[in-house]
Structures are given as structure tokens and as C-alpha cells.
XYZ file of C-alpha atoms in Angstrom:
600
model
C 330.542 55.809 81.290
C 332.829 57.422 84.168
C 336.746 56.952 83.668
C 338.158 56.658 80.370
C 337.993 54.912 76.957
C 340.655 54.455 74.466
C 339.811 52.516 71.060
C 342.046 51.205 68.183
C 339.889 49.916 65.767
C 338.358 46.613 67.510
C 340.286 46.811 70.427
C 339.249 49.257 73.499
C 340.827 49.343 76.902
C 338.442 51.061 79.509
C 340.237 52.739 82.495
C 338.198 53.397 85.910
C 338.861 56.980 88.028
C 341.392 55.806 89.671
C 343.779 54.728 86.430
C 343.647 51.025 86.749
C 342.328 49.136 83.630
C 338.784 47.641 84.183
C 338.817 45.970 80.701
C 340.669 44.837 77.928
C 338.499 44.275 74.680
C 339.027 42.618 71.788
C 336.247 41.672 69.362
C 333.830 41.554 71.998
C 335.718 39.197 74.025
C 337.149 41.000 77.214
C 340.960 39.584 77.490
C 341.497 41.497 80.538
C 339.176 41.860 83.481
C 341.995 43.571 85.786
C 345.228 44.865 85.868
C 345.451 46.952 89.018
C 348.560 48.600 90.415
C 350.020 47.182 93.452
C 353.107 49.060 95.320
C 353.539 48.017 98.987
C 353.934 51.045 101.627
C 352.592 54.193 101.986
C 349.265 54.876 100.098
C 350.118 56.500 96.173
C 348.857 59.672 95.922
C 347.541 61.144 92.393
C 349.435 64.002 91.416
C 348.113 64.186 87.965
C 346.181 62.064 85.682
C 344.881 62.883 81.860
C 344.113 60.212 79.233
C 348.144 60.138 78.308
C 349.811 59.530 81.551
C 348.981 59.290 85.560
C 352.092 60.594 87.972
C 351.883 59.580 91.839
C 353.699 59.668 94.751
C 354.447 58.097 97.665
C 352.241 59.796 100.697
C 354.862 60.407 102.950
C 353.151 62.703 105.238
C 352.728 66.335 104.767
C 356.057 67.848 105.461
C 358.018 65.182 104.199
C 359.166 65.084 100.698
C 358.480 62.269 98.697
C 361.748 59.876 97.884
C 360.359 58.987 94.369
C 357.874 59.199 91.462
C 356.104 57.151 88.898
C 354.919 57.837 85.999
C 352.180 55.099 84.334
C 352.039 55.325 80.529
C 349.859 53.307 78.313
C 349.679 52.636 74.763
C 346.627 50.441 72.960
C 347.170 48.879 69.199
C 344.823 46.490 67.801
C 345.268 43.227 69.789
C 348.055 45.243 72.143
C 348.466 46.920 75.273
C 351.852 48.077 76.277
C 351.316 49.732 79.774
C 354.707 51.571 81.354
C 356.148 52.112 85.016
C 359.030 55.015 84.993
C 360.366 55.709 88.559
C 362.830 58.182 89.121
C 364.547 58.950 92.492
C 364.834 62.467 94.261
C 367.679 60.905 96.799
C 371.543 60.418 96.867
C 371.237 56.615 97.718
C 370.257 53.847 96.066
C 366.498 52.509 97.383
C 364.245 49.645 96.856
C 360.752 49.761 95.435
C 358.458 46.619 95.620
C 355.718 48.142 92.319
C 353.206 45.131 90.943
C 350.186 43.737 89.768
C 347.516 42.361 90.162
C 345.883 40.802 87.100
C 342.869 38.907 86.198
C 341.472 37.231 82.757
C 338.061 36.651 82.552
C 337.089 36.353 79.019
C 333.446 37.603 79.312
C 331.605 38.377 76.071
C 330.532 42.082 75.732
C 326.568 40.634 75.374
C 327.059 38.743 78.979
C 328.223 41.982 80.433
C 325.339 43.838 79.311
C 323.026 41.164 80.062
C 320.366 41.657 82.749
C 319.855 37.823 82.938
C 322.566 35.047 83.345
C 324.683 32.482 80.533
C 325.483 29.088 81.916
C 329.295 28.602 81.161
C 330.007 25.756 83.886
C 330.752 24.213 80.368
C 334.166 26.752 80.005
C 337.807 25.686 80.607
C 340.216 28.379 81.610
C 343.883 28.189 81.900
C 346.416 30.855 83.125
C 349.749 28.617 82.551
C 353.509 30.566 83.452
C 356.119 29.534 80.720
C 359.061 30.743 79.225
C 358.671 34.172 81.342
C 355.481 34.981 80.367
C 351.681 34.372 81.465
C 349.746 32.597 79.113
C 345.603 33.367 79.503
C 343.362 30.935 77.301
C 339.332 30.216 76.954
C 337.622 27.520 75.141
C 334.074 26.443 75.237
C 331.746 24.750 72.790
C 333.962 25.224 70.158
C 335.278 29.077 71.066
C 338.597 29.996 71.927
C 340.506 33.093 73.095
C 344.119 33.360 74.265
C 346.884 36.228 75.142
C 349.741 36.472 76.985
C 351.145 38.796 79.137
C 354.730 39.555 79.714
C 357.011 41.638 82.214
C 360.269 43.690 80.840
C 362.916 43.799 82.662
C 361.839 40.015 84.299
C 359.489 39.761 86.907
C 358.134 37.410 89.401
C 354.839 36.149 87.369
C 352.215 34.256 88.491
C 348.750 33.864 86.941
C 347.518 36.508 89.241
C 350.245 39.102 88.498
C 353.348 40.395 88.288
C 356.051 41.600 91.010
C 359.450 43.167 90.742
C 361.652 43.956 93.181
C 363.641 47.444 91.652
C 366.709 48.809 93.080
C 366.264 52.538 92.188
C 369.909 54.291 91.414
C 370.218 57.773 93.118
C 369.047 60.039 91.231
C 367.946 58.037 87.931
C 365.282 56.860 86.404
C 364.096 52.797 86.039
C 361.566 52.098 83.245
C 358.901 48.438 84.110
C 356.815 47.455 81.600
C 354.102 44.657 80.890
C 352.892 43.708 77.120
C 349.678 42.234 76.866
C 349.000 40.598 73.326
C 345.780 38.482 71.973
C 346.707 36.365 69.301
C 345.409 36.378 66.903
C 345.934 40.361 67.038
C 343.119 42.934 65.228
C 344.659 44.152 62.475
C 345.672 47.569 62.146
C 343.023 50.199 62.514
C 343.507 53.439 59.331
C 343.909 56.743 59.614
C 344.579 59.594 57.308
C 342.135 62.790 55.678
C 342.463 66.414 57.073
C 340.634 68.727 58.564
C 338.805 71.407 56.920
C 338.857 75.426 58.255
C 336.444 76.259 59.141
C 335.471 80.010 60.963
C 333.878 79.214 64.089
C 336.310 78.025 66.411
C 333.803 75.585 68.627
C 332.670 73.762 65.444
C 336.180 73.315 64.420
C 337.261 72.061 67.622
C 334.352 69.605 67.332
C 335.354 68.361 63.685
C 338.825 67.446 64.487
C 337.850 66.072 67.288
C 335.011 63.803 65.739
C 337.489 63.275 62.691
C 340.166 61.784 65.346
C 337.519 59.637 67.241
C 335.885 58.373 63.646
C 340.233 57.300 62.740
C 340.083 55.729 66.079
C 337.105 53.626 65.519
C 338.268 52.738 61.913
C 338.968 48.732 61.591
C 339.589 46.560 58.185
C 336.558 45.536 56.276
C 335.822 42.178 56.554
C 336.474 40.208 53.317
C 337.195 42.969 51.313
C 341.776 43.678 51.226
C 342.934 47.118 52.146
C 339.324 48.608 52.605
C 338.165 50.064 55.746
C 334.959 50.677 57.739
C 333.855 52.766 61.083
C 332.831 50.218 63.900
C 329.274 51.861 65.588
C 331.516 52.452 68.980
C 333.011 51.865 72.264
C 333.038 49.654 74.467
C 330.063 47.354 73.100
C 329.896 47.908 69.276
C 332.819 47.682 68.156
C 331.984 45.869 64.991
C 330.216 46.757 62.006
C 326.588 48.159 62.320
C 324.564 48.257 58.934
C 322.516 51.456 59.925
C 325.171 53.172 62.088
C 328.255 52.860 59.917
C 326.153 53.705 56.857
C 325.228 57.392 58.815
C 328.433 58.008 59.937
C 329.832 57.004 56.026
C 327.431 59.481 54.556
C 327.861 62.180 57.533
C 331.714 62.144 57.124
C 331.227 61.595 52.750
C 333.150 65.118 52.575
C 336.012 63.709 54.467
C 336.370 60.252 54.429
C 334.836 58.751 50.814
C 336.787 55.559 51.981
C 334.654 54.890 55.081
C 331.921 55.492 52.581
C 333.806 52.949 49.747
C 334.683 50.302 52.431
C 331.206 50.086 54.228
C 329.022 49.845 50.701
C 331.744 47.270 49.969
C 331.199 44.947 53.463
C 327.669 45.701 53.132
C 326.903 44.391 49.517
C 329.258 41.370 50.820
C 327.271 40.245 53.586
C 323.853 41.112 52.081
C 321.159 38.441 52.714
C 320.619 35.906 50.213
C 318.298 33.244 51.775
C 315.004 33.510 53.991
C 316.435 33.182 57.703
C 313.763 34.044 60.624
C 316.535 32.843 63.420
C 318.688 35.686 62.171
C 315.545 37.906 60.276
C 317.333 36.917 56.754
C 316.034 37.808 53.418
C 317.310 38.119 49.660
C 318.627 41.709 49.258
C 318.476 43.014 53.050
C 321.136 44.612 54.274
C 322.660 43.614 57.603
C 322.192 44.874 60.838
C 325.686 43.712 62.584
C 328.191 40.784 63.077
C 329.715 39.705 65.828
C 332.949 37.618 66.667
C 332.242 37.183 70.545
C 331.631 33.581 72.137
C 327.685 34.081 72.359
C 327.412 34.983 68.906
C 329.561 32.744 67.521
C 328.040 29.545 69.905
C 324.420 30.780 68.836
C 323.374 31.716 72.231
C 322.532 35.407 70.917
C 321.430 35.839 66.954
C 323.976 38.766 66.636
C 326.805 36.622 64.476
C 324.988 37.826 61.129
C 322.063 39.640 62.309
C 319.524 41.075 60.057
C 317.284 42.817 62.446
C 316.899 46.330 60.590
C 314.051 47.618 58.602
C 316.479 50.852 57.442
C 319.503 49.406 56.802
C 318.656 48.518 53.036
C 316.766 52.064 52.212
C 320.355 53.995 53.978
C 322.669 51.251 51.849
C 321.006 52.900 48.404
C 321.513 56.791 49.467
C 324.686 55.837 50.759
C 325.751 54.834 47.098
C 323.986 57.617 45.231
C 325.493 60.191 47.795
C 328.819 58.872 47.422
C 328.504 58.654 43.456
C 327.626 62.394 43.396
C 330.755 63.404 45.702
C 333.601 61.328 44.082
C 332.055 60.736 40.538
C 332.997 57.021 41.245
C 331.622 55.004 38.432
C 333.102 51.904 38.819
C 332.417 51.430 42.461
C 328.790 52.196 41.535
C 328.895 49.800 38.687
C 330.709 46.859 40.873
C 327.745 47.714 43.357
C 324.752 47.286 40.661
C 323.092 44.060 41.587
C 323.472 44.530 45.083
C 322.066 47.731 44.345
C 319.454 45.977 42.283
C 318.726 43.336 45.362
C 318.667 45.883 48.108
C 315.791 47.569 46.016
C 313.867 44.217 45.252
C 313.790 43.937 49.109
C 312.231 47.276 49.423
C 309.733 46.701 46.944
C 308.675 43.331 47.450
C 305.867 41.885 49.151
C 304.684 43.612 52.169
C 307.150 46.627 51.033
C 306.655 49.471 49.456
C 304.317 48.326 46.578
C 301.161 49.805 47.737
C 302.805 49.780 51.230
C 305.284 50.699 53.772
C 308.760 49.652 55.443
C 307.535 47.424 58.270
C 309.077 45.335 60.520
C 307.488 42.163 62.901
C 308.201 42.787 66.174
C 308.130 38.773 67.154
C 311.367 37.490 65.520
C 314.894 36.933 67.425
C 316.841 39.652 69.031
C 315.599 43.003 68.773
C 312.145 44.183 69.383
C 312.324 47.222 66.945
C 314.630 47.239 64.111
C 314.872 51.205 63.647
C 316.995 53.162 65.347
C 315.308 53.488 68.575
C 315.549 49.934 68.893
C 314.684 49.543 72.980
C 311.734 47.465 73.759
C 309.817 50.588 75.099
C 310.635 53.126 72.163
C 307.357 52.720 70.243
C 304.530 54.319 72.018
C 301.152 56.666 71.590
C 301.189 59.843 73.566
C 299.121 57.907 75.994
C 302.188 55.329 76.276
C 300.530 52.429 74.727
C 302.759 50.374 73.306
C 302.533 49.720 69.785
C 301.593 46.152 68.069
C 304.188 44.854 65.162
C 304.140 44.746 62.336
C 305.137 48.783 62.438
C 305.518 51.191 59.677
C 308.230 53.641 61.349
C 308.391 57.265 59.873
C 311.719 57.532 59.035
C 312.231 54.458 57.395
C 310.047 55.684 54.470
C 311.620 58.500 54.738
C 314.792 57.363 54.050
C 312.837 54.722 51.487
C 311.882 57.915 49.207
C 315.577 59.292 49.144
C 316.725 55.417 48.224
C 314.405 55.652 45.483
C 314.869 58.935 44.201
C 318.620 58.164 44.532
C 318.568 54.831 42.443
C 316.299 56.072 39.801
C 319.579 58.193 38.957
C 321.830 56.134 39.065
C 320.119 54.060 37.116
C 319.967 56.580 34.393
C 323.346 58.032 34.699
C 325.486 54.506 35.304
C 323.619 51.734 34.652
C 321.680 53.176 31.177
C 318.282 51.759 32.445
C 315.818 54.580 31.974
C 312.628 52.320 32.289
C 313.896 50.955 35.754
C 314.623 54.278 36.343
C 311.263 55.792 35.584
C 309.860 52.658 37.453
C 311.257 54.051 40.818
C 310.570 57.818 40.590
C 307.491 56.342 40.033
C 307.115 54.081 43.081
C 308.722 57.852 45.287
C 305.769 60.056 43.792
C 303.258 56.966 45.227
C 304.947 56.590 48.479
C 305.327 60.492 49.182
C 300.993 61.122 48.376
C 300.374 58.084 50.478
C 302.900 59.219 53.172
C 300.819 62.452 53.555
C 297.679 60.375 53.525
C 298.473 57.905 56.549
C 301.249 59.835 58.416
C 300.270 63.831 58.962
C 298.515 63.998 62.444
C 295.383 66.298 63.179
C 298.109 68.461 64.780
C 300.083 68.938 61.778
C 302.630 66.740 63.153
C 304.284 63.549 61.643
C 303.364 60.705 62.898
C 306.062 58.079 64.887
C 305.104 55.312 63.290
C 301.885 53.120 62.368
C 300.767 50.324 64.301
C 299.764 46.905 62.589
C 296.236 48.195 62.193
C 297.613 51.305 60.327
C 296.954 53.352 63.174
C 299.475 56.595 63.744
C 301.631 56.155 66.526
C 300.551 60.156 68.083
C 303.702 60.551 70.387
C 305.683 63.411 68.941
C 309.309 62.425 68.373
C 312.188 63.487 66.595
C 312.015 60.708 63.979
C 310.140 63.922 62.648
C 313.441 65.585 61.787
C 314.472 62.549 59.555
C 311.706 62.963 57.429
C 312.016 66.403 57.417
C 315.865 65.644 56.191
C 314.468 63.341 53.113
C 312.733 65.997 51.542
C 309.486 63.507 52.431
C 307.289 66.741 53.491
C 305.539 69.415 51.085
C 306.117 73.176 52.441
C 303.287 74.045 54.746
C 303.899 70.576 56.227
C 307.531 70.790 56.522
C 307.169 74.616 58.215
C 304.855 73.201 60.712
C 306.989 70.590 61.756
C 310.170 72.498 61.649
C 308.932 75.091 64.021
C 307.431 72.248 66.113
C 311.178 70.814 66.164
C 312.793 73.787 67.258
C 310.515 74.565 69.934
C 311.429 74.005 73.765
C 308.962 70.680 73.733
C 311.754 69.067 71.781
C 314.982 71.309 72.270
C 316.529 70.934 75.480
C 319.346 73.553 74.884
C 321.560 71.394 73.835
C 319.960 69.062 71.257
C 316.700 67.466 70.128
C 314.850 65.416 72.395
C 313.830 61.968 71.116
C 310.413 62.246 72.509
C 308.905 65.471 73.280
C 308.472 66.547 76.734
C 305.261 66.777 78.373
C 303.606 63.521 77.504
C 303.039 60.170 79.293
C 305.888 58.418 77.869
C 308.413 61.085 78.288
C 311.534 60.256 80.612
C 314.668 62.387 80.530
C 316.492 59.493 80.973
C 315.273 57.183 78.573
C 317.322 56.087 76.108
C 314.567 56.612 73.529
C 312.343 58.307 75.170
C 313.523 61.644 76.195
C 317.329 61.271 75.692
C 319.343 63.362 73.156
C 321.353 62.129 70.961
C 324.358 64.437 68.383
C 323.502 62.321 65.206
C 319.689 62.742 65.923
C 319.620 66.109 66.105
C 322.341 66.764 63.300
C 319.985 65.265 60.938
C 317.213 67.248 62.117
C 319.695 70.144 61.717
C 320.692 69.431 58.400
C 316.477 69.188 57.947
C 315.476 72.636 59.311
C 318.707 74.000 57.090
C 317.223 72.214 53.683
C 313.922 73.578 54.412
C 314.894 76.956 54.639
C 314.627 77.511 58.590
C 318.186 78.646 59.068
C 317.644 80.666 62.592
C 316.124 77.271 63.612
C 319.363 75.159 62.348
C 321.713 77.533 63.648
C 320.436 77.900 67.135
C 320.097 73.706 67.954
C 323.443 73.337 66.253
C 324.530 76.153 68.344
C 323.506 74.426 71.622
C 324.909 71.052 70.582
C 328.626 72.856 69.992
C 328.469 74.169 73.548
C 327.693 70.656 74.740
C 330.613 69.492 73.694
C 332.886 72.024 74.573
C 332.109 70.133 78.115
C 333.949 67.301 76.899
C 336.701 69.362 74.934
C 334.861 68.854 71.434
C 333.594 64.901 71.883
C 330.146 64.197 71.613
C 328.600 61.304 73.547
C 326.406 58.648 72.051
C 323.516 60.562 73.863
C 322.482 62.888 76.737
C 319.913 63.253 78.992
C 316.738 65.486 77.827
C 316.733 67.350 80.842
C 316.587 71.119 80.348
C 319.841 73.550 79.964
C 320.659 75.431 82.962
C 323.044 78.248 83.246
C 326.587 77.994 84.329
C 325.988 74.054 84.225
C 326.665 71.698 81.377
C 324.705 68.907 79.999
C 323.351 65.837 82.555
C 324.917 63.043 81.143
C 323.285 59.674 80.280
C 324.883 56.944 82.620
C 325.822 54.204 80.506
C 326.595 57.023 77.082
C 328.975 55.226 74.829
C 332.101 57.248 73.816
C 333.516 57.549 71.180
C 330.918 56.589 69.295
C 330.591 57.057 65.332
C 327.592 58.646 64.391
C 328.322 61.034 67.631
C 331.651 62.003 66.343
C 330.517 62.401 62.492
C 327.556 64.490 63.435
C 330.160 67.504 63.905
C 330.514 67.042 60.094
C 326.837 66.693 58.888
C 326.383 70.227 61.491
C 329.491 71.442 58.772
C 327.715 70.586 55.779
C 324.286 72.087 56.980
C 326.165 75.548 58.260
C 328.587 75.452 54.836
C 324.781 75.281 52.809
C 323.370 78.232 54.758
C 322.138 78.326 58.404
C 325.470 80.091 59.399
């Protein structure tokens, strides 16, 4: 996204090129559609602008020196935006400045936004109400409401489409303006804490504390569950709790943060599905795909308010909680956690699971098409570009069903002192990694996308590969053939792995799923080449995805185009790239972990 985001736990403000704010978010709601900068006279000219601060000046022709600056200052808290005006003269007499402006509250939902197609709200009342010295914003319909106010230090002229003064400038001195903006009821505060490690290559390091700063940023309270906290997926339009994605990012950053880890197995196990639900793809023991507080989740006009739409969600919720046990040694977490535990591996092993079978998902239910993480409509193809037929059996959801198992068979040894349930489950992993070989190993040596409802292999190579290579899901002539094929330049752009491999029908640079790269993707497959002994291979992708971000001074986007590496240029970017974005800014942590076990 061009400008600038800045995020405090559900609350983001995103600022266009020229400094003025072209939204205020809160909880998907979007409390401020403008505030743009209005001072009368000659045009302002840009002297400087960073993320911190913007200085101008008035153009007052080229010889002439300007009688005044201003310096515009913002600062975001959950539910808050405090944005300052200093001006301070350069003359010996006293001047008048008219500085503004103009403001505008829309209260569009984050889906509506994003939305190709249209939401009737002709149904919506919408007040903007001056009282008391303030500007009062407020948004009901069917049932939804949203309000903040806005107020002007030292006291303006307000009206409900801005906010004037009218400042006599001392010689020589300096006059401070400023407007508040507060939603009510306010996100509470976002955490931060946790260090950062030292590391020996400079780039990397640069790229931890910056993903480390991004992933504090991002941090909001835990629904339902006092004093814990969670990462939301990512700004502007996730800022919310994402089964899959904060599960990643919790197991990515486990060496850092074990409270992200703690907080999101907590919220998880909370929400888990207890009923049968096809309007929101509900059932006993599944773990959640997101929740969502905007108007068209809450009204039922989108199924995102407790949305279940994610075949890997469960599988990632049970290595989550065996990683995590490992790191901290935390056996009352792990204990508390049991019959979720227990639940979230009755889903994966009940009918149509992975008793005989595979993960699968329908693709004719509410909301998304696929429910891996390539979740686009056109992300599961044949090389041919065929689409695939639902049910599907995608690769890396068995992969990451094997390391759920494998995972959960110790715990339940070590914590829960149920060896026969135990042996039950490295069972069920010995039957699902023979069969995997079986259905999903292509002529080519390859691994298969996915299977199609008939059980046919989905033949488009894609890095889904490198998650299975990460589960330890492949024997060693299989996992060397795939590794290389990873690393190749089919797949590796120069900067990270390509989703889809290039040179085949359904290949697009710019596709989201199709061609794109994305940091998290191609840490895992990092981490995968690493555990499989292919350290040149690991080092030289993890290499290419540093120098990507030292175009962004250490922040990696939520993806980038496929397009090839080119000297003396950095990497395309993807046009509508969140940032920051959590499993972008812990994949800096999982490259740690891979270089710290050997690829360095």
C-alpha cells in the first residue's frame, strides 16, 4: 500500500504521500475517512516528511524566505489519535496564520472497502452533532453502533466538517494546535516487552528487531481471557485474531515471545467450535478461522463474526501447544489446554478426517472458497490451470496433521499419563505419512498441491512443497528431490520462494497465490531445506529475503511480486501488500532459528 501505516494493537491510522490521514481504524470500523490539512495562502511546501513528523513551509517564491514553519506530529493509541500543529515564526512581528481542517466520518466497515460489489446501507443514520466544544461523530444501523469525538486544543471554530483557528503567531515563538480524536469505547491497550537477541549478521539483526517491534505493534488483549495477549494477522484489514496466522507467527516468534504463544492457545481453545454450524463452517473441536467486530460481521451480512473456514487451523493449534510445552516446560498451561487439546484432535480424526483419510475441506460453504492458506478463489489449480473440484485434500495441511500428531502423542505421554492414546496417534502419523507417499509424490518426484475430490493430484508445483518439507512429512530421497526443486530459479525469484512455480499456465507474478512471494512462506521452506540438511540451499533464499528487506529498512511485506531479481533494483512490490503484517514480521525469527540450527 503507498503512504504509511501505523498500528496500535486494533487501531491503525493509514497516511497517504502527501501526510494527510486517509483512515482511521478501529476494529474494522473506519472512524475517520479524512482529516486533511487546510492553511489558506500560498501553497505548503514539504520540506521533510518520515513516519514521525512532516515540516512545511509556506512557498513564498524562490528568493523569498519563508515567515514561518510547521511541524505536524502524530501519535496513535488504541482508540486515540492525537495529531499536532507547532508553528514557529522567523520574524520580529507578530503575524496571523489561518491553519485547519477538513474532516470527514464515514464509518465504512473494512469488508465494504475491500468489497468488489456493493452493501445497501440506505438503512444507516449518521450524526456529526457540535457540543460542549467538541464534534461528536456517531453510526447506528440494524442494531450497530460506532461513535468518537473529536476535539480542538487551544479552541477552535468546529463544525462537523472541520476545524479552523485563527493563530496570532508571537515574533519569534512557537504556537502548539492540536486535535484529539477518541472512539469510545477505546481498544484497550496493545503489550509490549521481550528483547532482542545478538545476533552476528547485521541484516538479519536489523530484520529481527524490526519484525520484533512490528509483532509489539500488532499485539492486542485476548478476548475473554484477563491480562493475556495475542498478535492480530495485520494492517489495515486484519486486525483481529486469525486462527492460522496468529498460530504461525506464535510458534515463529516461540523463542521470543512464549506469551503470544500462551495468549493465542488460550483465545483459541476459548472460541473452539462446539456445535455443527454450515453458515459459519462450525464443528465440535475446530479451531477458528477469525472474528470480527465490524458492522457486516456483526449484522450477518458477511460470516466473518466467528468464522470457521480453515482446514489447518486445528492441526497448527496442536504443534503450537507441543512446541510451546518443549520451550517453556509449561505444564500447567498444557494441562488447562487438555480437552481442547483432546477436541481439536477428535476433529482431525473424525469422519472424513484422517482415519483412513485426509484434511479436506468443501469448497461450497459460506465465505471462503479455500480454507488453507492460499485462500483466493483461483489458488487451486493443475499445471494446465484447471481449477480444482472441493472437497480438496491440500498438502500442507497433512503436513502439518503429522506434526499435530506426533506432537500430541507426547504430550500425551509426558503430561497427561495416557500412553495408549498416545500410542493411538503415533499410530494414526506412521498411516498418514505411507499413505501420504502413496497419493501425493508426483511422477516428477514432486509433491503434489493438493488432491481434487476424485483423489486426483493437483500437478502445479507450488511452494506448499516447502511446508511439508518443514513437517518432516518426506523420507530422504524424496525430501532431496524436492529441496533442490525448491531452491531452484523455477521457484526462487532472488528474493524469496515463489508460490507457484514459474513457467506454467497458471503462473502470474502478480497473483496473490499464484506467483507472489510471500516472507513467512519462504521462511518455512527455509527452516525445511535447513532440517533436511540442505544448508547452502537455506542460506542462499534466506540470504535473498534479508536483502529484500533492507529495501524497506528491515520490514517485510505481507508478500511480493514473483518477478525475477534484477541488479541495482529492489523487489517489485505487490500493490495492495499489507504492512506490518505478523507472520511477515515473525518470519525474521523462524530465518533465526533455521541459521542458529545450521545453514549459517
Amino acid at each position: 500500500m503507498s503512504g504509511r501505516t501505523v498500528v496500535a494493537g486494533t487501531t491503525c491510522l493509514l497516511v497517504g504521500d502527501d501526510a494527510d490521514l486517509t483512515g482511521f481504524f478501529v476494529d474494522d470500523c473506519r472512524h475517520l475517512s479524512r482529516l486533511e490539512l487546510r492553511v489558506p495562502g500560498p501553497a505548503l511546501r514539504v520540506l521533510r516528511s518520515d513516519p514521525e513528523s512532516t515540516v512545511y513551509v509556506p512557498d513564498s517564491g524562490r528568493h523569498a524566505d519563508p515567515p514561518w514553519a510547521m511541524v505536524r506530529r502524530r501519535e496513535v493509541r488504541p482508540g486515540r489519535l492525537v495529531e499536532s500543529l507547532e508553528l514557529t515564526s522567523f520574524v520580529a512581528g507578530p503575524q496571523t496564520v489561518e491553519v485547519g481542517y477538513a474532516v470527514a466520518a464515514d464509518f465504512a466497515d473494512q469488508f465494504e472497502l475491500r468489497s468488489a460489489g456493493s452493501f445497501d446501507k440506505s438503512d444507516a443514520v449518521r450524526g456529526a452533532e457540535v457540543n460542549a466544544g467538541r464534534v461528536l461523530y456517531s453510526y447506528t444501523r440494524r442494531g450497530f453502533s460506532r461513535a468518537n469525538t473529536l476535539e480542538a486544543a487551544p479552541a477552535a471554530e468546529l463544525s462537523p466538517d472541520g476545524v479552523r483557528w485563527s493563530v496570532i503567531l508571537p515574533p519569534q515563538q512557537s504556537v502548539t494546535l492540536q486535535v484529539t480524536v477518541s472512539v469510545s469505547p477505546a481498544a484497550a491497550e496493545a503489550a509490549v516487552g521481550g528483547s532482542m537477541p545478538t545476533v552476528a549478521r547485521d541484516d538479519l539483526a536489523r530484520c529481527v528487531r524490526q519484525g520484533l517491534a512490528d509483532l509489539d505493534a500488532l499485539c492486542m488483549p485476548a478476548p475473554g481471557v484477563p491480562g493475556a495477549i495475542v498478535p492480530a494477522a495485520g494492517a489495515p484489514w486484519f486486525l483481529t485474531v486469525f486462527g492460522r496466522d496468529s498460530l504461525l507467527t506464535s510458534l515463529f516468534a516461540l523463542q521470543h515471545r512464549p506469551e503470544l504463544a500462551a495468549g493465542t492457545l488460550q483465545v483459541l481453545a476459548a472460541t473452539q467450535g462446539r456445535v455443527t454450524d454450515e453458515s459459519r463452517v462450525e464443528e465440535p473441536g475446530k479451531i477458528i478461522h477469525e472474528t470480527r467486530r465490524g458492522e457486516l460481521a456483526i449484522s450477518g451480512e458477511v460470516p466473518y463474526a466467528r468464522y470457521y473456514g480453515s482446514v489447518d487451523a486445528t492441526p497448527l493449534f496442536l504443534m503450537l501447544l507441543d512446541v510451546y510445552h518443549q520451550v517453556t516446560g509449561d505444564d500447567r498451561l498444557a494441562r488447562q489446554l487438555e480437552p481442547a487439546a483432546r477436541a481439536a484432535a477428535g476433529w482431525m480424526l473424525g469422519p472424513g478426517g484422517l482415519t483412513g483419510g485426509y484434511l479436506r475441506y468443501r469448497t461450497d460453504l459460506p465465505g471462503l472458497v479455500h480454507h488453507c492458506w492460499k485462500d483466493s478463489a483461483d489458488s487451486m489449480v493443475f499445471r494446465d490451470g484447471t481449477p480444482a473440484a472441493g472437497p480438496i485434500a491440500v498438502a500442507e495441511a497433512q503436513g502439518y496433521a503429522y506434526r499435530a500428531l506426533v506432537g500430541t502423542a507426547r504430550l500425551a505421554t509426558a503430561v497427561w499419563s495416557d500412553p495408549a492414546w498416545s500410542a493411538r496417534l503415533t499410530a494414526t502419523a506412521a498411516e498418514l505419512r505411507d499413505r501420504f507417499a502413496a497419493d501425493f509424490r508426483l511422477p516428477d518426484g514432486f509433491v503434489a498441491l493438493a488432491l481434487d475430490a476424485n483423489g486426483s493430484a493437483l500437478d502445479a508445483p507450488a511452494s506448499n512443497a516447502g511446508h511439508v518439507l518443514w513437517c518432516g512429512l518426506l523420507d530422504g530421497d524424496w525430501a532431496d528431490t524436492v529441496a533442490s526443486r525448491l531452491a531452484g530459479d523455477e521457484f526462487f525469484s532472488g528474493w524469496g520462494v515463489r508460490t507457484l512455480a514459474a513457467g506454467q499456465v497458471p503462473y502470474h507474478p502478480l497473483s496473490y497465490h499464484r506467483g507472489g512471494v510471500w516472507p513467512h512462506d519462504t521462511a518455512i521452506t527455509v527452516a525445511g531445506l535447513a532440517a533436511a540438511g540442505h544448508s547452502d540451499e537455506a542460506a542462499r533464499i534466506a540470504d535473498g529475503l534479508i536483502a529484500a528487506a533492507s529495501y524497506t529498512g528491515g520490514r517485510l511485506p505481507e508478500l511480493m511480486t514473483g518477478l525475477a531479481r534484477e541488479p541495482g533494483h529492489g523487489p517489485v512490490p505487490y500493490p495492495h501488500s499489507c504492512s506490518p503484517q505478523a507472520w511477515a514480521a515473525a518470519a525474521p525469527l523462524l530465518l533465526l532459528q533455521a541459521r542458529i540450527g545450521g545453514w549459517a
